[in-house]
CSV table of N, CA and C in Angstrom, one decimal:
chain,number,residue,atom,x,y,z
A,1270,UNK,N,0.8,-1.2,0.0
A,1270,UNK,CA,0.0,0.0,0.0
A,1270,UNK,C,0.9,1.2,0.0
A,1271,UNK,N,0.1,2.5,-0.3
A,1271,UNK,CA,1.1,3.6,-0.3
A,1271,UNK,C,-0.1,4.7,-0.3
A,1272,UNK,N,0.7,5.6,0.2
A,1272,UNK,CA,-0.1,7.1,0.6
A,1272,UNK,C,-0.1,8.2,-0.8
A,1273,UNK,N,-1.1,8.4,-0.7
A,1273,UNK,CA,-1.3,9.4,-2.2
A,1273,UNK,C,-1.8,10.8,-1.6
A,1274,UNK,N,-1.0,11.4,-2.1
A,1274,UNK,CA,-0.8,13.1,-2.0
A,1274,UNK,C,-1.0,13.9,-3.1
A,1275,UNK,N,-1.9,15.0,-3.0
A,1275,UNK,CA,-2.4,15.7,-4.4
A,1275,UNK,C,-2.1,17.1,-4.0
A,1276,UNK,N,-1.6,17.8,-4.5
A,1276,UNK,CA,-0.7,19.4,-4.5
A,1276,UNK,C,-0.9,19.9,-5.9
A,1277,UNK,N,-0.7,21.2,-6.1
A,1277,UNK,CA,-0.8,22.0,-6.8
A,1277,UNK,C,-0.3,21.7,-8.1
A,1278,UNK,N,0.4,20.9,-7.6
A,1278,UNK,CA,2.0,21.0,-8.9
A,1278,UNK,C,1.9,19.1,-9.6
A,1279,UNK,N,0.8,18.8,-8.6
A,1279,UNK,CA,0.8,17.3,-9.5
A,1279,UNK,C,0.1,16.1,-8.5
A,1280,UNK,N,0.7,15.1,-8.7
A,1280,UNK,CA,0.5,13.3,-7.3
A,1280,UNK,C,1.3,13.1,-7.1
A,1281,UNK,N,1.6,12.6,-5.7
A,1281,UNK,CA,2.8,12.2,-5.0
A,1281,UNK,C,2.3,11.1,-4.8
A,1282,UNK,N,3.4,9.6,-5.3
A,1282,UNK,CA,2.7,8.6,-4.4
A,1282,UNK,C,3.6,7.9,-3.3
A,1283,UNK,N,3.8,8.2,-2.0
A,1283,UNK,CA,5.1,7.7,-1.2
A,1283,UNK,C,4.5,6.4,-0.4
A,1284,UNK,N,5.6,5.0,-0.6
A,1284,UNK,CA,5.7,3.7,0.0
A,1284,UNK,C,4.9,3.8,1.2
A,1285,UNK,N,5.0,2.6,1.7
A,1285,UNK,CA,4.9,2.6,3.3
A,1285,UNK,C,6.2,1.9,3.8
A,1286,UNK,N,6.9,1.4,3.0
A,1286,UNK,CA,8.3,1.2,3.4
A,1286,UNK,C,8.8,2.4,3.8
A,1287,UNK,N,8.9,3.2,2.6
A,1287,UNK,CA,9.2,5.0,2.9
A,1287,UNK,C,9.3,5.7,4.2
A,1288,UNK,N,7.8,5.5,4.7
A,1288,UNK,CA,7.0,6.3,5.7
A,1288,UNK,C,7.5,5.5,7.5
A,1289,UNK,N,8.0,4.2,7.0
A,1289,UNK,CA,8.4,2.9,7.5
A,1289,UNK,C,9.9,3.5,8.2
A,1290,UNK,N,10.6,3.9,7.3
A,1290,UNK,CA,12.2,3.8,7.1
A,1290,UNK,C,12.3,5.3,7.8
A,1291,UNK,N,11.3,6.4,7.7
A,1291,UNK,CA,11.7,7.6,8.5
A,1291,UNK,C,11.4,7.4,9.7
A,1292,UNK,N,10.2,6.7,10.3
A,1292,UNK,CA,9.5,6.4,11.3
A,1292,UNK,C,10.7,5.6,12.6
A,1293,UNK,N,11.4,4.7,11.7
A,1293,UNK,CA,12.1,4.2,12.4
A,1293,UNK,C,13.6,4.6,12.8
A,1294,UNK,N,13.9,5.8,11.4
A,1294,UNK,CA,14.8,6.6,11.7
A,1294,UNK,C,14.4,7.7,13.0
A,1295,UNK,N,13.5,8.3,13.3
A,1295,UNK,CA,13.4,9.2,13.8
A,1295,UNK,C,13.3,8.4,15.5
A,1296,UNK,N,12.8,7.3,15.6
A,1296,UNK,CA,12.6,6.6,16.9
A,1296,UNK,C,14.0,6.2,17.1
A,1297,UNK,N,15.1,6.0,16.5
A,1297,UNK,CA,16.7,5.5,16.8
A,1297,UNK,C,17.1,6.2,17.6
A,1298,UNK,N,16.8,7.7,17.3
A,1298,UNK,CA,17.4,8.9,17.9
A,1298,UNK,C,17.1,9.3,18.7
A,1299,UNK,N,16.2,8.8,19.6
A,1299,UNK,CA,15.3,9.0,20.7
A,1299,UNK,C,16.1,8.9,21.9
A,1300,UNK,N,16.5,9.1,23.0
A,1300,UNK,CA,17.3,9.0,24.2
A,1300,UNK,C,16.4,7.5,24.8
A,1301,UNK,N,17.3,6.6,25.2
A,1301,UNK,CA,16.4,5.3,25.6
A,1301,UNK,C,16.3,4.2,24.9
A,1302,UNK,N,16.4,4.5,23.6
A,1302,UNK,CA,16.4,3.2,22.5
A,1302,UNK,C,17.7,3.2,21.8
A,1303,UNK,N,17.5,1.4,22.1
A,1303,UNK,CA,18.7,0.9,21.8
A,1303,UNK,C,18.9,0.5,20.4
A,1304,UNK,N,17.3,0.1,19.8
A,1304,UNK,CA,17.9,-0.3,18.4
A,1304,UNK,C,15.7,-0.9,17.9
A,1305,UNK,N,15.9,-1.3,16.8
A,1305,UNK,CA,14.2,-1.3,16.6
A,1305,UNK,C,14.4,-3.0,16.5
A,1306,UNK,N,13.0,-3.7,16.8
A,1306,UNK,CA,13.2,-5.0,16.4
A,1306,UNK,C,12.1,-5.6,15.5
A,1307,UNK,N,12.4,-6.7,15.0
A,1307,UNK,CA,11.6,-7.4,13.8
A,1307,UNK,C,10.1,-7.5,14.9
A,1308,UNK,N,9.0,-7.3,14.5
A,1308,UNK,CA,7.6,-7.6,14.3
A,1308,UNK,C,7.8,-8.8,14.7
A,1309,UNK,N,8.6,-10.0,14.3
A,1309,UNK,CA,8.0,-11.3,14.0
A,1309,UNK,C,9.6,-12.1,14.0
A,1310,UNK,N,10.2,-11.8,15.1
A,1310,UNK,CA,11.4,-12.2,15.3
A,1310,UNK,C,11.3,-12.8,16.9
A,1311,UNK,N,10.4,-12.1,17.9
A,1311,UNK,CA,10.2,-12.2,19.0
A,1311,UNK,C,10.2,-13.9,19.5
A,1312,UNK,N,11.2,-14.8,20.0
A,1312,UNK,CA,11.1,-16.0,19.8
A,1312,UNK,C,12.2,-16.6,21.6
A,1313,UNK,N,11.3,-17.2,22.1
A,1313,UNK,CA,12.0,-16.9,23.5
A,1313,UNK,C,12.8,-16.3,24.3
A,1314,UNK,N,12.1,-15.1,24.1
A,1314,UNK,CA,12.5,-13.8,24.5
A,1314,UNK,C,13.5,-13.1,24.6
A,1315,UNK,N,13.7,-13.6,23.2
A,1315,UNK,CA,15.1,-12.9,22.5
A,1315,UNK,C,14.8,-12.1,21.5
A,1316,UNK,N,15.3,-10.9,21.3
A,1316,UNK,CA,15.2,-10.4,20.1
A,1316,UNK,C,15.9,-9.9,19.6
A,1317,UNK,N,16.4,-9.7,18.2
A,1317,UNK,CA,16.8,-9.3,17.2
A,1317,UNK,C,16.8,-7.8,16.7
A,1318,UNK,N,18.6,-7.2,16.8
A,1318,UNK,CA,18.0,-5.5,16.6
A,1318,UNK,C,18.3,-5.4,15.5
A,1319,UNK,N,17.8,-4.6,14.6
A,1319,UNK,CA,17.5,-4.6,13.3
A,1319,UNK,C,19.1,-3.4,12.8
A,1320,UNK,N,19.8,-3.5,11.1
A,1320,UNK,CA,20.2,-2.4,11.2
A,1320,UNK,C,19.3,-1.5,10.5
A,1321,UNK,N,20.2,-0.2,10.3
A,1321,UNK,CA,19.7,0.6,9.6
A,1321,UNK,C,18.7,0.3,8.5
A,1322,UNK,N,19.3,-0.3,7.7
A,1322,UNK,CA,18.6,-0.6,6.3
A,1322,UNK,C,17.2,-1.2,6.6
A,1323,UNK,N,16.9,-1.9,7.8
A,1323,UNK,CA,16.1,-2.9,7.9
A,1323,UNK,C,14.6,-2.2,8.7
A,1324,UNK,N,14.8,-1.2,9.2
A,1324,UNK,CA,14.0,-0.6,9.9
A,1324,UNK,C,12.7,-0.5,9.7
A,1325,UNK,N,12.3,-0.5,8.3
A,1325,UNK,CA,11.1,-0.9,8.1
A,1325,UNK,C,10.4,-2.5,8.2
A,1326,UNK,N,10.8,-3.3,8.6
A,1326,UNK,CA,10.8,-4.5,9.5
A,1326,UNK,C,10.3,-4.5,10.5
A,1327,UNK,N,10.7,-3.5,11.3
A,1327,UNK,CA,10.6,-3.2,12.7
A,1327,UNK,C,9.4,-2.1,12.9
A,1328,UNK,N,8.8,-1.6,11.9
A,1328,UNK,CA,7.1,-0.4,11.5
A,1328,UNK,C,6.3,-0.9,10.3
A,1329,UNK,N,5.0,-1.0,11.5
A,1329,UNK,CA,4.0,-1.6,10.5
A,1329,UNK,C,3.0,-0.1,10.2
A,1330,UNK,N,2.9,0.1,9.0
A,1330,UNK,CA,2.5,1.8,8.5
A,1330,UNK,C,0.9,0.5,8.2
A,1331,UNK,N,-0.4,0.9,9.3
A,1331,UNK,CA,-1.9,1.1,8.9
A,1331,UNK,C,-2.7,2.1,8.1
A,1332,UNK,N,-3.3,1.9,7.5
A,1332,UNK,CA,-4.0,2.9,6.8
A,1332,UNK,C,-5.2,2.6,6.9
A,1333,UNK,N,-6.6,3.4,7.3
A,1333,UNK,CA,-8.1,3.0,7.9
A,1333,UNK,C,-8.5,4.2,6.8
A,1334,UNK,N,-9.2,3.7,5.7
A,1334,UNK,CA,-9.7,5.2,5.1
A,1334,UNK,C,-8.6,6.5,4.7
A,1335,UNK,N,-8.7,7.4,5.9
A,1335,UNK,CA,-7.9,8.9,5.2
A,1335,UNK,C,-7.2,8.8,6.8
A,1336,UNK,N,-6.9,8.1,7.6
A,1336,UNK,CA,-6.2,8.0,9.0
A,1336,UNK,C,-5.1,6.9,8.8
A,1337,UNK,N,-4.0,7.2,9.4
A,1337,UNK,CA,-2.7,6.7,9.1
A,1337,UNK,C,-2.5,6.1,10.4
A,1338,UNK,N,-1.7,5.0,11.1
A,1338,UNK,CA,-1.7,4.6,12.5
A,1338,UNK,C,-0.1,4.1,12.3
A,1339,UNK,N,0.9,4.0,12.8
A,1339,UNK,CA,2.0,3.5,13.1
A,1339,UNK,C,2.3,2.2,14.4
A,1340,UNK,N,2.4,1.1,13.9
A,1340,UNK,CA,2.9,0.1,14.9
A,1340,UNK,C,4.9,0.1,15.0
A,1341,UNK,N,5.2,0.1,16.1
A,1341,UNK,CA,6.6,0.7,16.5
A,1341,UNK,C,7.3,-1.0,17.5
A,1342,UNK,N,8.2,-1.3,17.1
A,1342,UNK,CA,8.8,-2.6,17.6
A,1342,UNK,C,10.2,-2.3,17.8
A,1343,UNK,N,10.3,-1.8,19.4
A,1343,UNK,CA,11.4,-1.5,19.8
A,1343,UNK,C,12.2,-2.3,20.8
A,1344,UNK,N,13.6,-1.4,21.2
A,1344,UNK,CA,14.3,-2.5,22.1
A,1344,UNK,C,14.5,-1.1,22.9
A,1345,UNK,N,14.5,-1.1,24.0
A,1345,UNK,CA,15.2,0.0,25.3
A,1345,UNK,C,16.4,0.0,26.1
A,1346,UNK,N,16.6,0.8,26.7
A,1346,UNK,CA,18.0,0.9,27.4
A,1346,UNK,C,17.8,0.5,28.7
A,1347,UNK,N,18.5,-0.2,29.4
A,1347,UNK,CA,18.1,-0.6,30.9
A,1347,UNK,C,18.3,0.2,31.5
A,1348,UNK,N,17.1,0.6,32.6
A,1348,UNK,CA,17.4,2.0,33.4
A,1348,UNK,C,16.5,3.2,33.3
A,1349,UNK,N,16.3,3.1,31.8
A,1349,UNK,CA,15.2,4.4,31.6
A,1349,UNK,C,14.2,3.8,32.1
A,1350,UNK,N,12.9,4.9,32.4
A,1350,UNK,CA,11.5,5.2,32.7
A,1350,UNK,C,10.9,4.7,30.9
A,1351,UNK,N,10.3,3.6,31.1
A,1351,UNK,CA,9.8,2.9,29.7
A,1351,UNK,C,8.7,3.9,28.8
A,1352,UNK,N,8.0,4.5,30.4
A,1352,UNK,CA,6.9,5.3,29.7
A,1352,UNK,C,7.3,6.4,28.9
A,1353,UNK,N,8.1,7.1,29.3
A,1353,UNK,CA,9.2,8.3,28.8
A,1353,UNK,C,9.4,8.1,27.8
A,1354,UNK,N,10.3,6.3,27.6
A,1354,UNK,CA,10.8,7.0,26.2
A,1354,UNK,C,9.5,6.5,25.0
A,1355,UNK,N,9.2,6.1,25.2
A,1355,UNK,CA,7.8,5.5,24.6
A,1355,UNK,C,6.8,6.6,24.2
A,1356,UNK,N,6.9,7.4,25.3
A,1356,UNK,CA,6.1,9.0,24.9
A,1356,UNK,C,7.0,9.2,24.3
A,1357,UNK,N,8.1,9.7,24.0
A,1357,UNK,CA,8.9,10.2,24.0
A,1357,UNK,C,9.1,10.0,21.8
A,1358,UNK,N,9.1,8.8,21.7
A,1358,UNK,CA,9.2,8.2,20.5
A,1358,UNK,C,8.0,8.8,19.7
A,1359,UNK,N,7.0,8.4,20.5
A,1359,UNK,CA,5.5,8.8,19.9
A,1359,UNK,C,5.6,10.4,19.3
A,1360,UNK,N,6.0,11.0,20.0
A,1360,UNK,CA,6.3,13.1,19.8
A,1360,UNK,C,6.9,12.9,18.7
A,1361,UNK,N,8.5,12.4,18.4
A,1361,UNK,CA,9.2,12.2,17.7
A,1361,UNK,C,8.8,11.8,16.4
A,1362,UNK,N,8.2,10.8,16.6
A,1362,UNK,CA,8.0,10.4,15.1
A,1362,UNK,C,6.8,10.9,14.8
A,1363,UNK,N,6.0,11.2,15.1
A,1363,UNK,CA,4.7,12.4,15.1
A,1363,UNK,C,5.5,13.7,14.2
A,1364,UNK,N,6.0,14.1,15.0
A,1364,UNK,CA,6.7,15.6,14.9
A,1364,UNK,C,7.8,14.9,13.2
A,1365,UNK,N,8.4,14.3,13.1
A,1365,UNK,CA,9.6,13.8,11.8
A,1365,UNK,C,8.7,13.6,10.8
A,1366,UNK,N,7.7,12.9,10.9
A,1366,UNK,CA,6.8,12.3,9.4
A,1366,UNK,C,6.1,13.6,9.4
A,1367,UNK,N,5.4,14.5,10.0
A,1367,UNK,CA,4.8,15.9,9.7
A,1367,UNK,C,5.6,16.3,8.9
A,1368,UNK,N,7.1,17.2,9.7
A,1368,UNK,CA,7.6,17.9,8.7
A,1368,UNK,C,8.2,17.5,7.5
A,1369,UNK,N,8.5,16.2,7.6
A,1369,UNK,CA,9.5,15.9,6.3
A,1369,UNK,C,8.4,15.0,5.3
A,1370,UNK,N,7.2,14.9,5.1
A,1370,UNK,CA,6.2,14.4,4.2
A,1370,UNK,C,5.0,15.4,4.7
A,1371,UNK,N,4.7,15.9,6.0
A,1371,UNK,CA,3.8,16.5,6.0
A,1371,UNK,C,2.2,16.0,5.9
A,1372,UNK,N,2.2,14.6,6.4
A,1372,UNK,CA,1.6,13.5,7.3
A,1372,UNK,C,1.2,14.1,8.8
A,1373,UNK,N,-0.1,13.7,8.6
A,1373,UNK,CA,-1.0,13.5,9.5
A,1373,UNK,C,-1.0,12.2,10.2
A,1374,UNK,N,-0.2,11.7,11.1
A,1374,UNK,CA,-0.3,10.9,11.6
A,1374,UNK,C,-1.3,10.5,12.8
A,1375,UNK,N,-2.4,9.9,12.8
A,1375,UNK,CA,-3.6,9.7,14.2
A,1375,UNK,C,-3.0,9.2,15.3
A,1376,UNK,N,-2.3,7.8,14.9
A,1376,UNK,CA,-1.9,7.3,16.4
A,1376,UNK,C,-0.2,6.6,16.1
A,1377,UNK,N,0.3,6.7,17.4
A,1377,UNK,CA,1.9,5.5,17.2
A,1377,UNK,C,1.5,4.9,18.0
A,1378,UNK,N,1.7,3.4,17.7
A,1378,UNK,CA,1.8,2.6,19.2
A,1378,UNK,C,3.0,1.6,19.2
A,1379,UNK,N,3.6,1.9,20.3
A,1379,UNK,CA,4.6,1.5,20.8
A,1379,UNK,C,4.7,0.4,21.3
A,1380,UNK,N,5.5,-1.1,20.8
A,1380,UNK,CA,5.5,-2.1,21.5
A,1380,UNK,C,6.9,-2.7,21.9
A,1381,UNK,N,7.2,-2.7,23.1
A,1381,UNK,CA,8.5,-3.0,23.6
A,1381,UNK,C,8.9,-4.4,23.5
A,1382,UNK,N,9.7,-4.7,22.5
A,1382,UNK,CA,10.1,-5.9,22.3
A,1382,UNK,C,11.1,-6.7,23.6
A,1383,UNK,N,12.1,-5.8,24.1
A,1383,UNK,CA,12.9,-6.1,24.8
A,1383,UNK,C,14.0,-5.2,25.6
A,1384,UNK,N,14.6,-5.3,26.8
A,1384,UNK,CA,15.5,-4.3,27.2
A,1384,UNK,C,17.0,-4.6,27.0
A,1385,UNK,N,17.8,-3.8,27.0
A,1385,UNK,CA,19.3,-4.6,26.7
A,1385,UNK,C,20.0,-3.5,27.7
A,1386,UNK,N,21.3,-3.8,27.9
A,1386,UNK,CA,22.0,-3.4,28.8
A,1386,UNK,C,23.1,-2.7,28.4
A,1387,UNK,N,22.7,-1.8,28.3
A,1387,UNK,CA,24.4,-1.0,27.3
A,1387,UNK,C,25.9,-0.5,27.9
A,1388,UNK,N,26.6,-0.8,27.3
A,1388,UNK,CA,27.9,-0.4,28.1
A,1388,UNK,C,28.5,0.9,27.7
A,1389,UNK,N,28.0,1.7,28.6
A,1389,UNK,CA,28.4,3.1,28.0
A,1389,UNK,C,29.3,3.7,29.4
């Protein structure tokens, strides 16, 4: 599926891999997250951090009608407040797909795959 945009100047038609790949760019950078994980990797409660390239793996882009929803499959840092960064992601990628496609995003939901322990 893909999101269709109509402007002055013509049609836009952008992926949901696309919308996928910023979504997940924008949640990396979030203070708290360690890395995004596969949807469908979750297997005795181990999980799998995705890289870069793969991020759309790790976001399932919904579409209901003219309303957009975001599913988020993340991994955390041990120690943060879960709620935090989870809000925290939700603003983020809210606020990143606005300005750089200019998306109306309705909802993010955030599903914590797993915590890891970082050595910093």
């Amino acid at each position: 599926m893909s999101v269709d945009l109509n402007n002055k100047y013509g049609h836009i038609t952008i992926s949901n891999e696309v919308i996928s790949t910023i979504a997940g760019g924008a949640a990396v950078e979030c203070y708290g997250i360690v890395g995004m994980a596969s949807k469908n990797q979750i297997r005795d409660g181990l999980s799998e951090m995705l890289r870069k390239e793969n991020f759309s793996k790790g976001v399932v882009v919904r579409q209901d009608e003219d309303r957009l929803h975001i599913d988020m499959y993340i991994i955390v840092s041990y120690g943060t407040k879960i709620s935090e960064v989870a809000h925290n992601v939700q603003s983020q990628v809210k606020y990143t797909l606005n300005k750089t496609i200019g998306l109306s995003i309705d909802s993010v939901n955030i599903f914590i795959q797993g915590v890891r322990v970082t050595s910093e």
